[in-house]
């Protein structure tokens, strides 16, 4: 219960900030273009709090917190609405759904939205999503100046038969570049992988954690299935190197097949089925490759080599969401200082890096949208409010920088998605304005209404799908 309230609190903080920034962009652009604003609302539906600002516009908090809107003169062709705005206008009707710029028709008033030039209207429409993208850059810049901790991308525990295994990646390979782009941490790597699902990527890797020979390997992503319940690295068939493995076993589960075979804490595994296992990843790989068959397990105790025959059992792995062969042993991992880097950026470098991060994330979002349409990515990857709330709470648990990263990423999502050419979204309205600029006439109002209804249907369907995915993941 406490965790749920924590998630809800930070979800409200994140969503509230992003909506205020988005709608604030529309509002400020409207004021700049001298368009009269009736209402600046956070949320949709019945108004639960209202206050008249100095410029005469009404600031409102509405019942349904998923979004907001800015109501302007001339937006719906209703020039008389100003009279009833503060007291409860037609927009308070439960039968009407508020959206920014849902219907744009002509008007002759000088302070009317529809009386402005195409360029001014486009500025007002685009200001919302652009504000979200600018917010993301600001947040990334703050993160970069505070300092960014990265786990350097070193490969470990390669699974036999996996994409990584077939590409001949090796334990302790440092991933230096993907298709020529420098990789600073696992976040950069995962971004590149998701953007190229269904294709292939060329990795530049350096052996022995960056101290050995450099070589190129190609990851074939044509068979990669991205599941939100499974880590992307796990789907590729490896794990990140987090530290140095102890040479001897630090854990033997009581009553396990290893325990029953006489294996004890402090024993060192030297070979499985005659194949040497100098490192723990070699042990993990050998057990996975062996499966449920009886294997010859060789271990060293007090300088003497012993042998035991052990038959692994299939045990459900919660983290990997599947059954894996298990014998009930484990090992300690010690910190390696060079695995984690902590970088502080100066003001200029922080802005440059923030611009790069924003561009990379924006491109990834567009690539994901394209791959969902083509079917390369499943719709189960669409996340709803429950997943966002969990992400907000989890990032807040980790720390200030993690929460800033979450906010920045969510803000870019809101900005980029709103620029998609879907009627009802800001991008759809920009398409209408582009049509007007090219042809010299406004789109037919009836056509706009039909397209808006179609866009609204798409939006509601995606929202319902996202909520369904959230519930299925509980």
Short mmCIF file of C-alpha atoms in Angstrom, two decimals:
data_model
loop_
_atom_site.label_atom_id
_atom_site.label_comp_id
_atom_site.label_asym_id
_atom_site.label_seq_id
_atom_site.Cartn_x
_atom_site.Cartn_y
_atom_site.Cartn_z
CA UNK A 1 0.00 0.00 0.00
CA UNK A 2 2.84 2.39 0.92
CA UNK A 3 4.61 1.58 -2.36
CA UNK A 4 1.44 2.27 -4.35
CA UNK A 5 0.98 5.66 -2.64
CA UNK A 6 4.62 6.50 -3.28
CA UNK A 7 4.24 5.64 -6.96
CA UNK A 8 1.02 7.67 -7.16
CA UNK A 9 2.67 10.69 -5.54
CA UNK A 10 5.56 10.83 -7.98
CA UNK A 11 3.27 9.99 -10.90
CA UNK A 12 1.18 13.05 -9.98
CA UNK A 13 4.32 15.20 -9.69
CA UNK A 14 5.69 14.01 -13.03
CA UNK A 15 2.44 14.23 -14.97
CA UNK A 16 1.50 17.57 -13.39
CA UNK A 17 4.82 19.16 -14.33
CA UNK A 18 4.73 17.84 -17.90
CA UNK A 19 1.14 18.97 -18.48
CA UNK A 20 1.84 22.45 -17.05
CA UNK A 21 4.89 22.80 -19.31
CA UNK A 22 3.00 21.53 -22.38
CA UNK A 23 -0.11 23.65 -21.93
CA UNK A 24 2.02 26.54 -20.69
CA UNK A 25 3.79 26.48 -24.05
CA UNK A 26 0.45 26.84 -25.87
CA UNK A 27 -0.65 29.56 -23.45
CA UNK A 28 2.52 31.68 -23.69
CA UNK A 29 2.59 31.38 -27.49
CA UNK A 30 -1.06 32.49 -27.64
CA UNK A 31 -0.30 35.51 -25.46
CA UNK A 32 2.76 36.31 -27.59
CA UNK A 33 0.55 36.27 -30.71
CA UNK A 34 -2.06 38.41 -28.89
CA UNK A 35 -4.76 35.73 -28.90
CA UNK A 36 -7.35 35.97 -26.12
CA UNK A 37 -7.25 32.96 -23.79
CA UNK A 38 -10.43 31.96 -21.97
CA UNK A 39 -9.11 29.04 -19.92
CA UNK A 40 -5.86 27.29 -19.02
CA UNK A 41 -6.90 23.92 -17.59
CA UNK A 42 -4.88 21.16 -15.99
CA UNK A 43 -7.02 18.06 -16.53
CA UNK A 44 -10.28 17.44 -18.40
CA UNK A 45 -13.94 17.27 -17.45
CA UNK A 46 -15.76 19.16 -14.66
CA UNK A 47 -13.78 22.02 -13.09
CA UNK A 48 -13.01 21.47 -9.38
CA UNK A 49 -10.99 24.67 -8.85
CA UNK A 50 -10.80 27.92 -10.81
CA UNK A 51 -9.09 31.26 -10.47
CA UNK A 52 -9.05 34.30 -12.77
CA UNK A 53 -5.54 35.44 -13.69
CA UNK A 54 -4.47 39.06 -14.23
CA UNK A 55 -4.92 38.84 -18.00
CA UNK A 56 -8.53 37.71 -17.55
CA UNK A 57 -7.85 34.08 -18.44
CA UNK A 58 -9.25 31.43 -16.12
CA UNK A 59 -6.84 28.94 -14.55
CA UNK A 60 -8.67 25.69 -13.78
CA UNK A 61 -8.01 22.31 -12.23
CA UNK A 62 -10.34 19.71 -13.70
CA UNK A 63 -11.50 16.35 -12.39
CA UNK A 64 -9.73 14.00 -14.84
CA UNK A 65 -5.97 14.61 -14.43
CA UNK A 66 -4.81 12.89 -17.68
CA UNK A 67 -3.75 15.97 -19.67
CA UNK A 68 -5.05 19.50 -20.04
CA UNK A 69 -6.05 22.18 -22.55
CA UNK A 70 -5.90 25.87 -23.40
CA UNK A 71 -9.22 27.33 -24.58
CA UNK A 72 -8.77 30.31 -26.92
CA UNK A 73 -11.06 32.75 -28.63
CA UNK A 74 -11.89 31.70 -32.18
CA UNK A 75 -10.69 28.15 -31.68
CA UNK A 76 -14.18 26.70 -32.09
CA UNK A 77 -15.74 29.59 -33.93
CA UNK A 78 -17.59 30.61 -30.76
CA UNK A 79 -16.80 34.26 -30.20
CA UNK A 80 -19.40 34.65 -27.46
CA UNK A 81 -17.91 32.07 -25.16
CA UNK A 82 -15.93 34.69 -23.26
CA UNK A 83 -19.12 35.74 -21.47
CA UNK A 84 -19.64 32.38 -19.77
CA UNK A 85 -16.10 31.15 -19.32
CA UNK A 86 -15.50 32.07 -15.70
CA UNK A 87 -18.92 30.96 -14.54
CA UNK A 88 -18.94 27.61 -16.30
CA UNK A 89 -19.10 27.48 -20.06
CA UNK A 90 -20.37 24.95 -22.54
CA UNK A 91 -17.01 23.28 -22.10
CA UNK A 92 -18.09 22.07 -18.66
CA UNK A 93 -20.67 19.85 -20.32
CA UNK A 94 -20.07 16.17 -19.55
CA UNK A 95 -21.01 15.39 -23.16
CA UNK A 96 -18.07 17.26 -24.68
CA UNK A 97 -14.44 16.15 -24.73
CA UNK A 98 -11.81 18.88 -24.45
CA UNK A 99 -8.81 18.77 -26.79
CA UNK A 100 -6.40 21.43 -27.93
CA UNK A 101 -7.34 22.85 -31.35
CA UNK A 102 -10.02 20.21 -32.01
CA UNK A 103 -12.03 22.32 -34.44
CA UNK A 104 -10.59 25.34 -36.20
CA UNK A 105 -13.00 27.54 -38.15
CA UNK A 106 -12.97 31.15 -39.29
CA UNK A 107 -13.53 34.29 -37.24
CA UNK A 108 -12.93 37.98 -37.81
CA UNK A 109 -11.88 39.24 -34.35
CA UNK A 110 -8.32 40.57 -34.12
CA UNK A 111 -7.63 38.69 -30.88
CA UNK A 112 -9.07 35.48 -32.28
CA UNK A 113 -6.96 32.37 -32.90
CA UNK A 114 -8.55 31.78 -36.28
CA UNK A 115 -7.83 35.37 -37.40
CA UNK A 116 -4.08 34.95 -37.02
CA UNK A 117 -1.69 34.05 -39.83
CA UNK A 118 -0.88 30.43 -40.58
CA UNK A 119 2.60 30.96 -39.11
CA UNK A 120 1.22 32.37 -35.85
CA UNK A 121 -1.30 29.55 -35.49
CA UNK A 122 1.40 26.98 -36.24
CA UNK A 123 3.58 28.56 -33.53
CA UNK A 124 0.77 28.31 -30.98
CA UNK A 125 0.01 24.69 -31.92
CA UNK A 126 3.68 23.57 -31.93
CA UNK A 127 4.63 25.45 -28.75
CA UNK A 128 3.24 22.71 -26.46
CA UNK A 129 5.29 19.76 -27.69
CA UNK A 130 8.32 21.96 -28.31
CA UNK A 131 8.13 23.08 -24.66
CA UNK A 132 8.24 19.44 -23.57
CA UNK A 133 11.32 18.80 -25.71
CA UNK A 134 13.02 21.93 -24.32
CA UNK A 135 12.18 20.77 -20.77
CA UNK A 136 13.86 17.44 -21.51
CA UNK A 137 17.00 19.23 -22.71
CA UNK A 138 17.03 21.36 -19.54
CA UNK A 139 16.64 18.27 -17.32
CA UNK A 140 19.37 16.37 -19.21
CA UNK A 141 21.64 19.43 -18.86
CA UNK A 142 21.08 19.54 -15.09
CA UNK A 143 21.82 15.82 -14.87
CA UNK A 144 25.03 16.23 -16.85
CA UNK A 145 26.22 19.10 -14.65
CA UNK A 146 25.33 17.29 -11.41
CA UNK A 147 27.18 14.24 -12.70
CA UNK A 148 26.23 11.09 -14.60
CA UNK A 149 27.05 7.60 -13.33
CA UNK A 150 27.39 4.95 -16.03
CA UNK A 151 28.07 1.23 -15.84
CA UNK A 152 30.46 0.71 -18.72
CA UNK A 153 29.01 -1.76 -21.27
CA UNK A 154 31.05 -4.91 -20.64
CA UNK A 155 29.48 -8.23 -21.67
CA UNK A 156 29.15 -11.22 -19.33
CA UNK A 157 27.32 -14.55 -18.95
CA UNK A 158 26.67 -15.19 -22.66
CA UNK A 159 23.89 -17.72 -23.13
CA UNK A 160 24.52 -20.59 -25.57
CA UNK A 161 22.44 -20.37 -28.76
CA UNK A 162 21.53 -16.72 -28.14
CA UNK A 163 21.89 -13.76 -30.50
CA UNK A 164 25.03 -12.66 -28.64
CA UNK A 165 26.47 -16.19 -28.73
CA UNK A 166 25.87 -16.54 -32.49
CA UNK A 167 27.54 -13.15 -33.04
CA UNK A 168 30.61 -14.52 -31.22
CA UNK A 169 30.58 -11.94 -28.45
CA UNK A 170 32.94 -12.91 -25.63
CA UNK A 171 32.90 -12.45 -21.87
CA UNK A 172 34.54 -9.14 -20.87
CA UNK A 173 34.05 -7.59 -24.32
CA UNK A 174 33.67 -3.81 -23.95
CA UNK A 175 31.10 -2.39 -26.40
CA UNK A 176 32.76 0.76 -27.74
CA UNK A 177 30.49 1.70 -30.67
CA UNK A 178 27.25 0.68 -32.38
CA UNK A 179 27.13 1.48 -36.10
CA UNK A 180 29.77 4.16 -35.53
CA UNK A 181 27.98 5.86 -32.60
CA UNK A 182 29.94 6.04 -29.33
CA UNK A 183 28.40 4.04 -26.48
CA UNK A 184 28.91 5.51 -23.00
CA UNK A 185 26.69 3.14 -21.01
CA UNK A 186 24.05 0.45 -21.23
CA UNK A 187 21.30 3.02 -21.79
CA UNK A 188 22.93 4.14 -25.04
CA UNK A 189 23.34 0.53 -26.16
CA UNK A 190 19.71 -0.45 -25.45
CA UNK A 191 18.50 2.67 -27.30
CA UNK A 192 20.45 1.63 -30.41
CA UNK A 193 19.20 -1.96 -30.20
CA UNK A 194 15.52 -1.01 -29.93
CA UNK A 195 15.87 1.44 -32.82
CA UNK A 196 17.17 -1.39 -35.04
CA UNK A 197 14.89 -4.28 -34.01
CA UNK A 198 14.27 -6.45 -37.07
CA UNK A 199 17.59 -5.51 -38.70
CA UNK A 200 21.20 -5.82 -37.65
CA UNK A 201 23.83 -3.67 -35.96
CA UNK A 202 27.61 -3.66 -36.12
CA UNK A 203 29.42 -3.48 -32.79
CA UNK A 204 32.96 -2.31 -32.24
CA UNK A 205 34.18 -4.20 -29.18
CA UNK A 206 37.45 -4.26 -27.26
CA UNK A 207 38.40 -7.46 -25.43
CA UNK A 208 39.37 -7.76 -21.75
CA UNK A 209 37.27 -4.77 -20.58
CA UNK A 210 38.85 -2.42 -23.11
CA UNK A 211 42.45 -3.52 -22.60
CA UNK A 212 42.69 -6.11 -25.38
CA UNK A 213 42.29 -6.31 -29.15
CA UNK A 214 39.57 -4.41 -31.01
CA UNK A 215 37.24 -6.22 -33.40
CA UNK A 216 33.88 -5.92 -35.17
CA UNK A 217 30.89 -8.19 -34.55
CA UNK A 218 27.41 -8.09 -36.09
CA UNK A 219 24.28 -8.65 -34.00
CA UNK A 220 21.39 -10.06 -36.04
CA UNK A 221 18.23 -8.56 -34.50
CA UNK A 222 15.80 -10.11 -36.98
CA UNK A 223 14.71 -12.69 -34.38
CA UNK A 224 14.81 -10.38 -31.35
CA UNK A 225 11.51 -10.17 -29.49
CA UNK A 226 11.29 -7.16 -27.18
CA UNK A 227 9.14 -7.96 -24.18
CA UNK A 228 8.56 -5.23 -21.56
CA UNK A 229 8.64 -7.92 -18.86
CA UNK A 230 12.12 -9.03 -19.90
CA UNK A 231 15.38 -7.12 -19.93
CA UNK A 232 16.64 -6.34 -23.45
CA UNK A 233 20.13 -7.65 -22.61
CA UNK A 234 18.58 -10.89 -21.40
CA UNK A 235 16.70 -11.17 -24.70
CA UNK A 236 20.01 -10.78 -26.53
CA UNK A 237 21.48 -13.55 -24.40
CA UNK A 238 23.94 -11.91 -22.02
CA UNK A 239 24.20 -9.91 -18.82
CA UNK A 240 26.15 -6.76 -17.94
CA UNK A 241 29.37 -7.28 -16.04
CA UNK A 242 28.78 -5.72 -12.62
CA UNK A 243 31.91 -6.83 -10.76
CA UNK A 244 34.55 -9.49 -10.20
CA UNK A 245 33.37 -12.99 -9.41
CA UNK A 246 34.78 -14.88 -6.44
CA UNK A 247 36.73 -18.01 -7.37
CA UNK A 248 34.97 -20.21 -4.79
CA UNK A 249 31.29 -20.91 -4.18
CA UNK A 250 29.72 -18.60 -1.60
CA UNK A 251 26.29 -20.23 -1.59
CA UNK A 252 24.94 -23.78 -1.76
CA UNK A 253 21.18 -24.11 -1.32
CA UNK A 254 20.25 -26.56 1.41
CA UNK A 255 18.53 -29.64 -0.01
CA UNK A 256 19.49 -28.77 -3.62
CA UNK A 257 20.97 -31.34 -6.02
CA UNK A 258 24.41 -29.75 -5.48
CA UNK A 259 24.03 -30.04 -1.70
CA UNK A 260 22.92 -33.66 -1.97
CA UNK A 261 25.95 -34.38 -4.21
CA UNK A 262 28.29 -33.12 -1.48
CA UNK A 263 29.13 -29.67 -2.92
CA UNK A 264 29.99 -27.16 -0.19
CA UNK A 265 30.63 -23.43 0.24
CA UNK A 266 34.32 -22.75 -0.56
CA UNK A 267 34.55 -25.36 -3.34
CA UNK A 268 35.91 -24.13 -6.69
CA UNK A 269 34.27 -25.42 -9.88
CA UNK A 270 37.07 -26.40 -12.30
CA UNK A 271 35.21 -28.24 -15.10
CA UNK A 272 31.79 -29.47 -16.26
CA UNK A 273 31.59 -32.46 -18.58
CA UNK A 274 35.34 -32.19 -19.09
CA UNK A 275 35.22 -28.55 -20.25
CA UNK A 276 37.28 -26.16 -18.06
CA UNK A 277 35.32 -23.42 -16.26
CA UNK A 278 37.89 -20.80 -15.19
CA UNK A 279 35.25 -18.10 -14.53
CA UNK A 280 31.73 -18.08 -13.11
CA UNK A 281 30.13 -17.16 -16.49
CA UNK A 282 31.70 -20.37 -17.87
CA UNK A 283 29.95 -22.34 -15.10
CA UNK A 284 26.59 -20.67 -15.81
CA UNK A 285 26.97 -21.27 -19.55
CA UNK A 286 27.93 -24.93 -19.10
CA UNK A 287 24.91 -25.65 -16.87
CA UNK A 288 22.54 -23.94 -19.34
CA UNK A 289 24.06 -25.85 -22.26
CA UNK A 290 23.80 -29.15 -20.37
CA UNK A 291 20.10 -28.73 -19.60
CA UNK A 292 18.45 -31.50 -17.59
CA UNK A 293 20.99 -34.19 -18.44
CA UNK A 294 23.26 -35.70 -15.80
CA UNK A 295 26.63 -33.94 -15.90
CA UNK A 296 30.10 -34.60 -14.60
CA UNK A 297 30.84 -31.86 -12.08
CA UNK A 298 34.51 -31.39 -11.15
CA UNK A 299 35.47 -29.18 -8.21
CA UNK A 300 38.48 -28.39 -6.09
CA UNK A 301 38.52 -28.54 -2.29
CA UNK A 302 41.68 -28.02 -0.21
CA UNK A 303 43.81 -28.46 -3.34
CA UNK A 304 42.24 -31.83 -4.24
CA UNK A 305 40.07 -32.36 -7.35
CA UNK A 306 36.77 -34.19 -6.71
CA UNK A 307 34.05 -35.35 -9.08
CA UNK A 308 30.30 -35.66 -8.71
CA UNK A 309 27.45 -36.55 -11.01
CA UNK A 310 24.69 -33.98 -10.81
CA UNK A 311 21.36 -33.80 -12.65
CA UNK A 312 20.03 -30.20 -12.81
CA UNK A 313 16.36 -29.54 -12.21
CA UNK A 314 14.30 -27.00 -14.16
CA UNK A 315 13.42 -24.11 -11.87
CA UNK A 316 11.32 -21.05 -12.69
CA UNK A 317 13.45 -17.90 -12.80
CA UNK A 318 11.34 -14.89 -11.82
CA UNK A 319 13.79 -12.39 -13.27
CA UNK A 320 14.04 -14.15 -16.64
CA UNK A 321 10.37 -15.19 -16.68
CA UNK A 322 11.20 -18.75 -17.76
CA UNK A 323 12.41 -22.16 -16.53
CA UNK A 324 16.18 -22.66 -16.43
CA UNK A 325 18.40 -25.58 -15.31
CA UNK A 326 19.42 -25.11 -11.69
CA UNK A 327 21.65 -27.01 -9.25
CA UNK A 328 21.46 -24.59 -6.30
CA UNK A 329 24.86 -22.88 -6.20
CA UNK A 330 25.91 -19.23 -6.22
CA UNK A 331 28.93 -16.99 -6.02
CA UNK A 332 29.85 -13.58 -4.54
CA UNK A 333 30.50 -10.59 -6.78
CA UNK A 334 33.03 -7.95 -5.73
CA UNK A 335 33.02 -4.36 -6.91
CA UNK A 336 35.34 -3.35 -9.75
CA UNK A 337 35.98 0.39 -9.62
CA UNK A 338 36.57 0.75 -13.36
CA UNK A 339 33.15 -0.77 -14.19
CA UNK A 340 31.38 2.38 -12.97
CA UNK A 341 32.29 5.81 -14.34
CA UNK A 342 31.09 9.13 -12.93
CA UNK A 343 31.30 12.10 -15.26
CA UNK A 344 30.74 15.80 -14.52
CA UNK A 345 30.15 18.07 -17.50
CA UNK A 346 30.82 21.80 -17.73
CA UNK A 347 27.91 24.07 -18.75
CA UNK A 348 28.65 24.04 -22.51
CA UNK A 349 29.48 20.32 -22.68
CA UNK A 350 26.38 19.58 -20.60
CA UNK A 351 24.16 21.38 -23.11
CA UNK A 352 25.85 19.64 -26.07
CA UNK A 353 25.45 16.21 -24.43
CA UNK A 354 21.81 17.04 -23.53
CA UNK A 355 21.12 17.93 -27.17
CA UNK A 356 22.62 14.61 -28.29
CA UNK A 357 20.61 12.67 -25.68
CA UNK A 358 17.39 14.44 -26.69
CA UNK A 359 17.97 13.77 -30.39
CA UNK A 360 18.84 10.11 -29.77
CA UNK A 361 15.74 9.56 -27.62
CA UNK A 362 13.47 11.35 -30.13
CA UNK A 363 14.75 9.22 -32.99
CA UNK A 364 14.24 6.06 -30.90
CA UNK A 365 10.61 7.02 -30.16
CA UNK A 366 9.90 7.54 -33.86
CA UNK A 367 11.62 4.25 -34.71
CA UNK A 368 9.53 2.44 -32.09
CA UNK A 369 6.33 3.96 -33.52
CA UNK A 370 7.34 2.87 -37.02
CA UNK A 371 8.20 -0.64 -35.87
CA UNK A 372 4.90 -1.00 -34.00
CA UNK A 373 3.02 -0.02 -37.14
CA UNK A 374 5.05 -2.52 -39.21
CA UNK A 375 4.64 -5.25 -36.57
CA UNK A 376 8.37 -5.55 -35.77
CA UNK A 377 7.53 -4.50 -32.20
CA UNK A 378 4.49 -5.88 -30.40
CA UNK A 379 1.76 -3.65 -28.98
CA UNK A 380 2.45 -5.15 -25.54
CA UNK A 381 5.26 -2.56 -25.34
CA UNK A 382 2.74 0.29 -25.06
CA UNK A 383 2.76 1.42 -21.43
CA UNK A 384 -0.09 3.07 -19.56
CA UNK A 385 -0.53 5.11 -16.38
CA UNK A 386 0.20 2.20 -14.02
CA UNK A 387 3.56 1.49 -15.66
CA UNK A 388 4.38 5.21 -15.70
CA UNK A 389 3.47 5.47 -12.01
CA UNK A 390 5.73 2.50 -11.20
CA UNK A 391 8.53 4.07 -13.23
CA UNK A 392 8.11 7.39 -11.42
CA UNK A 393 8.21 5.75 -7.98
CA UNK A 394 11.10 3.44 -8.86
CA UNK A 395 13.23 6.27 -10.30
CA UNK A 396 12.54 8.38 -7.19
CA UNK A 397 13.70 5.44 -5.05
CA UNK A 398 17.01 5.28 -6.93
CA UNK A 399 17.78 8.97 -6.56
CA UNK A 400 17.47 12.53 -7.84
CA UNK A 401 19.34 11.98 -11.13
CA UNK A 402 17.29 8.88 -11.96
CA UNK A 403 14.03 10.78 -11.40
CA UNK A 404 15.30 13.63 -13.60
CA UNK A 405 16.13 11.10 -16.33
CA UNK A 406 12.64 9.59 -16.03
CA UNK A 407 11.03 13.04 -16.28
CA UNK A 408 13.17 13.99 -19.28
CA UNK A 409 12.41 10.75 -21.12
CA UNK A 410 8.67 11.05 -20.41
CA UNK A 411 8.72 14.69 -21.53
CA UNK A 412 10.36 13.77 -24.86
CA UNK A 413 7.73 11.05 -25.32
CA UNK A 414 4.94 13.55 -24.73
CA UNK A 415 6.50 16.08 -27.09
CA UNK A 416 7.34 13.72 -29.94
CA UNK A 417 4.08 11.74 -29.78
CA UNK A 418 2.07 14.98 -29.84
CA UNK A 419 3.84 15.93 -33.07
CA UNK A 420 2.68 12.75 -34.83
CA UNK A 421 0.28 13.53 -37.72
CA UNK A 422 -2.82 12.22 -35.94
CA UNK A 423 -5.96 14.43 -35.86
CA UNK A 424 -6.70 15.56 -32.27
CA UNK A 425 -2.94 15.71 -31.57
CA UNK A 426 -0.92 18.85 -32.23
CA UNK A 427 0.81 17.19 -35.18
CA UNK A 428 -2.55 16.62 -36.89
CA UNK A 429 -3.40 20.32 -36.56
CA UNK A 430 -0.03 21.24 -38.05
CA UNK A 431 -0.91 19.10 -41.06
CA UNK A 432 -4.15 21.09 -41.48
CA UNK A 433 -2.19 24.34 -41.30
CA UNK A 434 0.37 23.06 -43.83
CA UNK A 435 -2.52 22.20 -46.18
CA UNK A 436 -3.89 25.74 -45.75
CA UNK A 437 -0.47 27.28 -46.45
CA UNK A 438 0.02 25.22 -49.62
CA UNK A 439 -3.50 25.50 -51.08
CA UNK A 440 -4.46 28.93 -49.77
CA UNK A 441 -7.68 27.61 -48.23
CA UNK A 442 -8.63 25.93 -44.97
CA UNK A 443 -9.61 22.26 -44.86
CA UNK A 444 -13.31 21.54 -45.05
CA UNK A 445 -14.80 21.75 -41.54
CA UNK A 446 -16.82 18.57 -42.01
CA UNK A 447 -13.72 16.67 -43.12
CA UNK A 448 -11.87 17.97 -40.07
CA UNK A 449 -14.63 16.75 -37.79
CA UNK A 450 -14.58 13.28 -39.34
CA UNK A 451 -10.78 13.07 -39.14
CA UNK A 452 -10.87 14.35 -35.56
CA UNK A 453 -13.36 11.62 -34.64
CA UNK A 454 -11.08 9.02 -36.26
CA UNK A 455 -8.04 10.41 -34.42
CA UNK A 456 -9.93 10.41 -31.13
CA UNK A 457 -10.93 6.78 -31.70
CA UNK A 458 -7.29 5.84 -32.32
CA UNK A 459 -6.20 7.72 -29.20
CA UNK A 460 -8.84 6.10 -26.98
CA UNK A 461 -8.02 2.65 -28.41
CA UNK A 462 -4.30 3.11 -27.67
CA UNK A 463 -5.13 4.33 -24.16
CA UNK A 464 -7.30 1.28 -23.48
CA UNK A 465 -4.58 -1.01 -24.88
CA UNK A 466 -1.98 0.64 -22.63
CA UNK A 467 -4.20 0.17 -19.56
CA UNK A 468 -4.82 -3.47 -20.55
CA UNK A 469 -1.04 -4.04 -20.83
CA UNK A 470 -0.57 -2.48 -17.40
CA UNK A 471 -3.17 -4.74 -15.83
CA UNK A 472 -1.77 -7.83 -17.56
CA UNK A 473 1.66 -7.03 -16.12
CA UNK A 474 0.41 -6.81 -12.51
#
